[in-house]
Amino acid sequence: MELERILPFFENKTILVTGATGFLAKVFVEKILRAQPNVKKLYLLLRTSDNKSATQRFRNEILGKDLFMVLRNSLGANLESFISKRVTPISGDVCDENLGIKDCTLREEMWKEIDIVLNSAATTNFDERYDVALGINTYGALHVLSFAQNCVKLKVLLHVSTAYVCVEKGGNILESPFYMGDTLKGTSKLDINAEKELVKEYLDRLQAQGATNEAIISTMKDFGIERAKLYGWSNTYTYTKAMGEMLLGKFNQNLPLVIIRPTMVTSTYKEPFSGWIEGTRTIDGVISAYAKGKLECFTAHPKSILDIIPADMVVNSMIVAMVAHANKSSQIIFHVGSSLRNPMKLYTLKEFLFRYFTRNPWIGKNGKSIKVGKGTVFSSMTRFHAYMAIRYKLPLKVLWLANEVLCQYYRDMYIDRMRKVKVGMRLVELYKTYVFFTGRFDDSNTEKLRVAARESDADVHLFDFDPKCIDWEDYIMNTHIPGLIKYSMKP
């Protein structure tokens, strides 16, 4: 694999970034602006009513974040002029044709200027309503591809997917593409256009029945999970992302196409500084709940691997992949994770959490320290369901009977506890594929990319993405959890 110099490649280049307020997109934008200040322009697509609102959203939700602290400190008073020359926020939406960019003159200008397209627009909710996930994750990918095909100077289109589009396969998971109609069950043929029509019919029927907005949201969430499971996926997110990959593979017409499949993305390892994170990502909800004493038990296979990868390493891999695959009329997939080269057991995380929050307890709203236990671990869903039946469902049954006898005296308490149990059970169902996952993501393509970078670029130390260098105990205890507490966990 040949690879030209990384930093010079981005000099005087124009880049379109979709999903610009997303976690990875922000880290990418910051890295480009800091590492290659001679980039020509970054068009950032933002979901707003107009370009003025897009600019305001850029300043509040991107540039104003602590992530850009290093850049702000280095540029000082020159920051404003630097940003205004290089960053152009654009109002648009990947769900629409032409990315929702209504200004014809602007569109034509972008098609003439853009060298690189990064599609990081996605909804990552596991149980997103089906119509929304299909619009963003599936057809959004196709709309970005169509827009990129009009860019006369285009050198590469990079699409951010997820390694978990094929997690249900287990074993050693290769960097293989999906083809139209593929399913994880290997039986029923998947028709993406038929799914789109089915969603429309479903929505029309709900609206004709006078369903409330709340009922529509709930029903469409359940519908997404139902369709995903029908074809072998565990949730709406991975299912719709897989369909997005299928459309890209089918219609890319020999465009230079890179698909990056990261695993669970976590806080930054080194750049621009250690520990920056935004929101509570896949494992972070578990960490937060445990710290606050809300998580009494875990479900996990004893051999389950927690495949996590810091955000800056993912972005470095994206940048190097763009350079390596520029102007190549083909598609390539890169797994970016740690399960093959530096695996960490899920049980290990449990031990780290216990040690960290025993030494540094979370302070509750009442000002008192929350004591955490080691937590019970259930190695099968059967054992977990038995525990839930005894610990929660039986007392709920007793409360229900008391309600019947006492004229619904405990009605509000019963409804609240029933809701919490349902939410907990739903979360376990959504995450069970991951906590019982024992496979590993093969990263042969990614390793070739690392080797090529080491052999051909003097600046490769600026773009490291080798998980072998990570000491998981040090990273989790001294970087990730402190970063999560500082930037994302709320009282």
XYZ file of C-alpha atoms in Angstrom:
491
model
C 0.000 0.000 0.000
C 1.562 3.278 -1.123
C 1.101 6.332 1.047
C 2.154 9.892 0.305
C 3.020 12.365 3.043
C 0.007 12.936 5.302
C 0.185 16.621 6.230
C 1.012 17.874 2.699
C -1.974 15.906 1.344
C -4.416 18.141 3.246
C -2.698 21.407 2.331
C -4.988 23.630 0.257
C -7.732 20.960 0.276
C -11.466 21.550 0.709
C -13.337 19.074 2.910
C -17.053 18.516 3.452
C -17.982 17.085 6.860
C -21.513 15.839 7.535
C -22.733 15.176 11.065
C -20.366 17.926 12.147
C -21.727 18.196 15.706
C -21.045 14.501 16.331
C -18.277 13.281 18.633
C -15.873 11.916 16.004
C -16.540 14.764 13.564
C -15.530 17.341 16.174
C -12.304 15.484 16.938
C -11.602 15.270 13.180
C -12.235 18.992 12.575
C -10.047 19.981 15.526
C -7.210 17.713 14.374
C -7.220 19.016 10.801
C -7.276 22.667 11.874
C -4.496 22.112 14.418
C -2.244 19.766 12.429
C -2.685 21.340 8.995
C -3.544 25.056 9.361
C -3.062 25.465 5.593
C -6.177 23.451 4.815
C -8.204 25.553 2.363
C -11.742 25.116 3.672
C -13.968 22.945 5.838
C -17.655 22.900 4.902
C -19.558 21.701 7.964
C -23.103 20.456 7.320
C -25.403 21.236 10.260
C -29.124 20.622 10.736
C -30.493 24.157 11.104
C -33.080 26.409 9.472
C -30.537 28.638 7.706
C -26.820 29.349 7.365
C -26.895 32.029 10.053
C -28.248 29.479 12.517
C -25.630 27.000 11.277
C -22.866 29.481 12.135
C -24.336 30.023 15.591
C -24.613 26.289 16.173
C -21.011 25.812 15.029
C -19.779 28.359 17.544
C -21.845 26.975 20.421
C -21.670 23.229 19.833
C -18.291 22.803 18.151
C -15.810 25.644 18.512
C -16.978 26.498 22.035
C -16.144 23.050 23.395
C -13.112 22.359 25.587
C -11.837 20.125 22.774
C -10.704 23.285 20.941
C -8.875 24.686 23.986
C -5.400 23.864 22.605
C -6.213 25.539 19.281
C -7.689 28.587 21.045
C -4.632 28.939 23.266
C -2.167 28.618 20.383
C -3.928 31.131 18.128
C -5.079 33.592 20.771
C -6.375 36.793 19.166
C -5.935 35.297 15.682
C -8.530 32.586 16.277
C -11.473 34.461 14.753
C -9.760 35.327 11.491
C -8.255 31.834 11.248
C -11.653 30.157 11.661
C -13.581 32.549 9.411
C -11.156 31.899 6.536
C -11.221 28.131 6.840
C -14.600 27.041 8.232
C -17.954 27.501 6.485
C -20.974 26.168 8.384
C -23.781 25.106 6.015
C -27.445 24.513 6.806
C -28.510 21.109 5.479
C -29.704 17.580 6.177
C -28.394 14.239 4.869
C -31.987 12.954 4.850
C -32.728 15.213 1.868
C -31.634 15.229 -1.766
C -28.602 17.474 -2.354
C -28.100 17.281 1.428
C -30.872 19.841 1.863
C -28.656 22.657 0.523
C -31.208 24.925 -1.166
C -28.836 27.609 -2.485
C -28.030 26.499 -6.058
C -25.049 28.825 -6.325
C -23.561 27.462 -3.123
C -24.097 23.879 -4.266
C -22.336 24.513 -7.564
C -19.466 26.195 -5.734
C -19.115 23.220 -3.376
C -19.156 20.716 -6.254
C -16.288 22.622 -7.884
C -14.191 22.994 -4.730
C -14.563 19.850 -2.611
C -11.656 17.372 -2.592
C -12.694 15.155 0.340
C -16.056 14.131 1.799
C -16.375 12.755 5.326
C -19.784 11.319 6.125
C -20.091 10.974 9.880
C -23.794 11.822 10.088
C -25.653 9.155 12.058
C -28.134 8.478 14.786
C -26.430 6.068 17.165
C -29.405 5.253 19.393
C -29.798 1.490 19.467
C -33.577 1.776 19.533
C -34.077 4.875 17.383
C -37.472 5.081 15.692
C -37.205 3.146 12.443
C -38.200 5.975 10.091
C -35.581 8.316 11.578
C -32.764 5.727 11.551
C -33.605 4.670 7.992
C -33.564 8.313 6.861
C -30.184 9.160 8.416
C -28.170 5.939 8.589
C -29.364 4.291 5.384
C -30.643 6.817 2.855
C -28.463 9.556 4.347
C -25.422 7.572 3.207
C -26.862 7.364 -0.312
C -27.561 11.110 -0.417
C -23.981 11.868 0.647
C -22.706 9.531 -2.072
C -24.869 11.242 -4.696
C -23.578 14.637 -3.604
C -19.967 13.405 -3.690
C -20.427 12.087 -7.242
C -21.042 15.674 -8.363
C -17.745 16.885 -6.865
C -15.449 17.158 -9.886
C -12.221 17.253 -7.837
C -13.192 14.486 -5.407
C -10.250 12.405 -4.233
C -11.951 10.277 -1.592
C -15.257 9.707 0.217
C -14.906 8.329 3.738
C -17.993 6.907 5.434
C -18.040 6.206 9.179
C -19.929 3.009 9.970
C -19.555 0.668 12.960
C -17.801 -2.658 13.440
C -20.981 -3.952 15.045
C -22.834 -4.148 11.734
C -21.665 -7.761 11.745
C -21.159 -8.548 15.437
C -23.811 -11.287 15.431
C -21.520 -13.382 13.235
C -19.100 -13.988 16.117
C -15.669 -15.602 15.748
C -13.051 -13.779 13.710
C -14.949 -11.044 11.868
C -13.331 -10.008 8.596
C -13.284 -6.564 6.962
C -15.800 -7.757 4.379
C -18.405 -5.648 2.568
C -22.153 -6.097 2.620
C -23.919 -6.648 -0.685
C -27.479 -5.676 -1.532
C -29.919 -8.135 0.002
C -27.444 -9.618 2.499
C -28.772 -10.602 5.911
C -27.021 -11.958 8.972
C -29.383 -14.914 8.970
C -28.337 -15.832 5.449
C -31.912 -16.659 4.466
C -34.480 -13.954 3.731
C -33.423 -11.410 1.141
C -33.484 -7.847 2.384
C -35.134 -5.272 0.083
C -34.175 -1.773 1.246
C -36.699 0.023 -0.979
C -39.436 -2.274 0.308
C -38.411 -1.363 3.877
C -38.779 2.315 3.011
C -42.276 1.729 1.616
C -43.188 -0.388 4.628
C -42.184 2.433 6.970
C -44.309 4.912 4.999
C -47.345 2.599 5.119
C -46.846 2.019 8.834
C -46.655 5.745 9.567
C -49.674 6.533 7.364
C -51.707 3.892 9.177
C -50.741 5.222 12.615
C -51.616 8.777 11.627
C -54.921 7.676 10.101
C -55.757 5.988 13.399
C -55.129 9.279 15.205
C -52.163 7.947 17.192
C -50.479 10.432 19.518
C -46.917 11.557 18.851
C -45.795 9.573 21.893
C -47.511 6.446 20.569
C -45.952 6.917 17.118
C -42.451 7.253 18.598
C -42.878 4.148 20.774
C -44.409 2.090 17.966
C -41.739 3.072 15.432
C -38.990 2.201 17.922
C -40.476 -1.250 18.430
C -40.949 -1.621 14.673
C -37.274 -0.918 14.046
C -36.168 -3.577 16.534
C -38.660 -6.026 15.022
C -37.356 -5.517 11.467
C -33.731 -5.688 12.637
C -34.267 -9.000 14.419
C -36.148 -10.403 11.432
C -32.933 -10.189 9.386
C -30.481 -11.093 12.156
C -29.413 -7.748 13.648
C -29.964 -7.027 17.323
C -30.882 -3.351 17.080
C -32.055 -0.631 14.721
C -28.711 1.197 14.741
C -26.522 -1.611 13.380
C -29.274 -2.763 11.014
C -29.718 0.629 9.343
C -25.949 1.237 9.248
C -25.498 -2.110 7.461
C -28.113 -1.091 4.891
C -26.258 2.204 4.413
C -23.113 0.229 3.574
C -25.089 -1.851 1.078
C -26.276 1.245 -0.779
C -22.772 2.702 -0.882
C -21.356 -0.524 -2.274
C -24.079 -0.793 -4.898
C -24.060 2.763 -6.221
C -20.526 4.097 -5.662
C -19.632 3.686 -9.388
C -15.895 3.177 -8.733
C -15.626 6.272 -6.564
C -12.675 6.161 -4.110
C -14.702 4.894 -1.124
C -13.385 4.172 2.372
C -15.616 2.660 5.047
C -14.275 2.959 8.566
C -15.818 0.579 11.109
C -14.773 1.629 14.613
C -15.748 -0.408 17.654
C -16.826 1.342 20.892
C -15.353 4.844 20.701
C -14.107 6.280 23.982
C -12.377 9.426 25.283
C -9.233 10.784 23.648
C -5.993 8.974 24.413
C -3.561 11.834 23.745
C -4.874 14.504 21.391
C -5.515 17.320 21.666
C -5.292 16.226 25.325
C -6.177 13.074 27.235
C -9.685 12.270 28.413
C -11.951 14.523 26.358
C -15.351 13.015 25.736
C -18.844 14.214 24.994
C -22.016 12.489 26.134
C -22.279 9.016 27.603
C -21.281 6.508 24.989
C -21.821 2.734 24.909
C -19.984 1.712 28.080
C -20.299 5.090 29.764
C -23.945 4.657 30.710
C -22.868 1.543 32.625
C -20.000 3.403 34.324
C -22.270 6.299 35.309
C -25.024 4.041 36.664
C -22.490 1.995 38.649
C -20.842 5.079 40.168
C -24.236 6.394 41.327
C -25.192 3.105 42.940
C -27.903 2.351 40.389
C -26.304 -0.765 38.968
C -26.406 -3.765 41.255
C -25.720 -6.457 38.683
C -24.023 -7.067 35.350
C -24.669 -9.553 32.580
C -21.612 -10.780 30.721
C -20.027 -13.898 29.302
C -16.829 -14.731 31.247
C -14.865 -14.507 27.990
C -16.560 -11.364 26.639
C -14.146 -8.864 25.114
C -14.713 -5.153 25.599
C -13.566 -3.745 22.272
C -12.958 -0.057 22.863
C -10.817 2.445 20.986
C -10.012 6.098 21.855
C -11.560 8.747 19.606
C -8.258 10.336 18.544
C -6.980 6.968 17.327
C -10.121 6.519 15.226
C -9.679 9.971 13.713
C -5.994 9.312 13.002
C -6.961 6.134 11.149
C -9.546 8.094 9.148
C -6.993 10.709 8.136
C -4.355 8.159 7.100
C -6.980 6.102 5.216
C -8.036 9.188 3.263
C -4.464 9.724 2.117
C -3.799 6.060 1.327
C -6.978 5.521 -0.655
C -7.208 8.858 -2.489
C -7.915 8.576 -6.232
C -8.296 4.779 -6.084
C -11.434 3.617 -7.880
C -12.462 1.003 -5.385
C -13.959 0.355 -1.981
C -12.045 -0.698 1.140
C -13.137 -1.383 4.713
C -11.084 -0.784 7.852
C -11.923 -2.191 11.285
C -10.580 0.149 13.955
C -10.632 -1.499 17.358
C -8.587 -3.357 19.937
C -10.044 -6.859 20.301
C -7.474 -8.536 18.043
C -4.245 -6.745 18.987
C -4.843 -5.650 22.587
C -8.001 -7.295 23.953
C -9.533 -6.351 27.302
C -12.006 -8.631 29.055
C -15.329 -7.134 30.114
C -14.750 -8.578 33.578
C -11.584 -6.468 33.800
C -13.630 -3.278 33.446
C -15.772 -4.364 36.406
C -12.660 -4.657 38.566
C -11.388 -1.239 37.433
C -14.731 0.380 38.269
C -14.860 -1.141 41.721
C -11.337 0.039 42.536
C -11.822 3.536 41.112
C -15.144 4.350 42.767
C -14.098 2.759 46.064
C -11.152 5.167 46.177
C -13.022 8.077 44.579
C -16.710 7.695 45.495
C -19.359 9.662 43.638
C -20.983 12.359 45.753
C -24.778 12.154 45.605
C -27.248 15.054 45.570
C -27.494 14.812 49.351
C -23.756 15.476 49.634
C -22.968 11.969 50.823
C -20.541 9.516 49.256
C -22.104 6.597 47.385
C -20.714 3.231 48.358
C -20.339 0.774 45.502
C -20.204 -3.002 45.664
C -18.498 -5.471 43.383
C -21.852 -6.261 41.801
C -23.333 -9.597 40.836
C -22.397 -10.883 37.393
C -24.785 -13.154 35.521
C -23.137 -15.273 32.856
C -26.417 -16.012 31.063
C -29.702 -14.283 30.324
C -31.552 -17.174 32.014
C -29.863 -16.408 35.337
C -30.459 -12.696 34.908
C -34.181 -13.190 34.246
C -34.454 -15.455 37.307
C -32.783 -12.748 39.432
C -35.102 -10.051 38.068
C -38.158 -12.213 38.771
C -37.212 -12.656 42.428
C -35.677 -9.238 43.083
C -38.163 -7.006 41.243
C -41.081 -8.746 39.543
C -42.316 -10.650 42.599
C -42.391 -7.512 44.810
C -44.191 -5.730 41.950
C -46.806 -8.457 41.929
C -47.289 -7.998 45.668
C -47.606 -4.235 45.179
C -50.176 -4.794 42.439
C -52.269 -7.002 44.742
C -52.039 -4.382 47.494
C -53.294 -1.814 45.007
C -56.283 -3.978 44.188
C -57.173 -4.365 47.872
C -56.522 -0.729 48.844
C -58.318 0.939 45.903
C -55.129 1.871 43.986
C -53.527 3.575 47.012
C -50.048 2.641 45.719
C -50.895 3.276 42.063
C -48.211 5.921 41.387
C -45.525 3.867 43.157
C -46.503 0.778 41.171
C -46.449 2.625 37.830
C -43.052 4.199 38.597
C -41.431 0.907 39.616
C -42.970 -0.968 36.702
C -41.610 1.678 34.312
C -38.100 1.382 35.774
C -38.148 -2.403 35.459
C -39.318 -2.188 31.833
C -36.622 0.356 30.987
C -33.963 -1.807 32.636
C -35.097 -4.943 30.848
C -35.171 -3.114 27.508
C -31.612 -1.840 28.010
C -30.376 -5.339 28.823
C -32.056 -6.693 25.697
C -30.477 -3.955 23.568
C -26.972 -4.469 24.974
C -26.935 -8.245 25.434
C -25.273 -8.826 22.047
C -22.311 -6.740 23.195
C -21.903 -8.082 26.719
C -21.999 -11.666 25.462
C -19.760 -10.983 22.470
C -16.643 -13.181 22.435
C -15.509 -12.619 18.841
C -12.715 -10.412 17.544
C -12.614 -7.935 14.707
C -9.936 -8.796 12.195
C -8.038 -5.653 11.170
C -5.739 -6.892 8.401
C -6.479 -3.869 6.200
C -5.944 -1.511 9.117
C -2.638 -3.159 10.013
C -1.445 -2.749 6.407
C -2.385 0.919 6.721
C -0.328 1.237 9.917
C 2.668 -0.446 8.289
C 2.434 1.790 5.202
C 2.262 4.875 7.398
C 5.324 3.832 9.407
C 7.338 3.085 6.274
C 6.551 6.185 4.259
C 5.804 9.194 6.447
C 8.045 11.209 8.727
C 4.973 12.694 10.430
C 3.445 9.316 11.300
C 3.928 9.918 15.044
C 1.230 12.604 14.718
C -1.279 10.027 13.472
C -0.783 6.975 15.671
C -3.683 4.504 15.838
C -2.066 1.330 17.122
C -4.004 0.005 20.165
C -1.024 -2.118 21.238
C 0.448 0.898 23.007
C -2.549 1.253 25.357
C -2.210 0.131 28.966
C -5.895 -0.447 29.708
C -5.605 -0.111 33.479
C -3.829 3.216 33.174
C -6.174 4.466 30.435
C -9.424 3.486 32.188
C -8.354 4.545 35.693
C -6.387 7.705 34.896
C -7.831 8.963 31.614
C -11.260 7.671 30.663
C -13.152 7.686 33.965
C -11.744 11.080 35.092
C -12.594 12.493 31.647
C -16.094 11.055 31.787
C -16.653 12.582 35.221
C -15.327 15.959 34.128
C -17.077 16.309 30.783
C -20.137 14.067 30.715
C -21.441 12.703 34.024
C -24.163 14.787 35.622
C -25.220 14.740 39.304
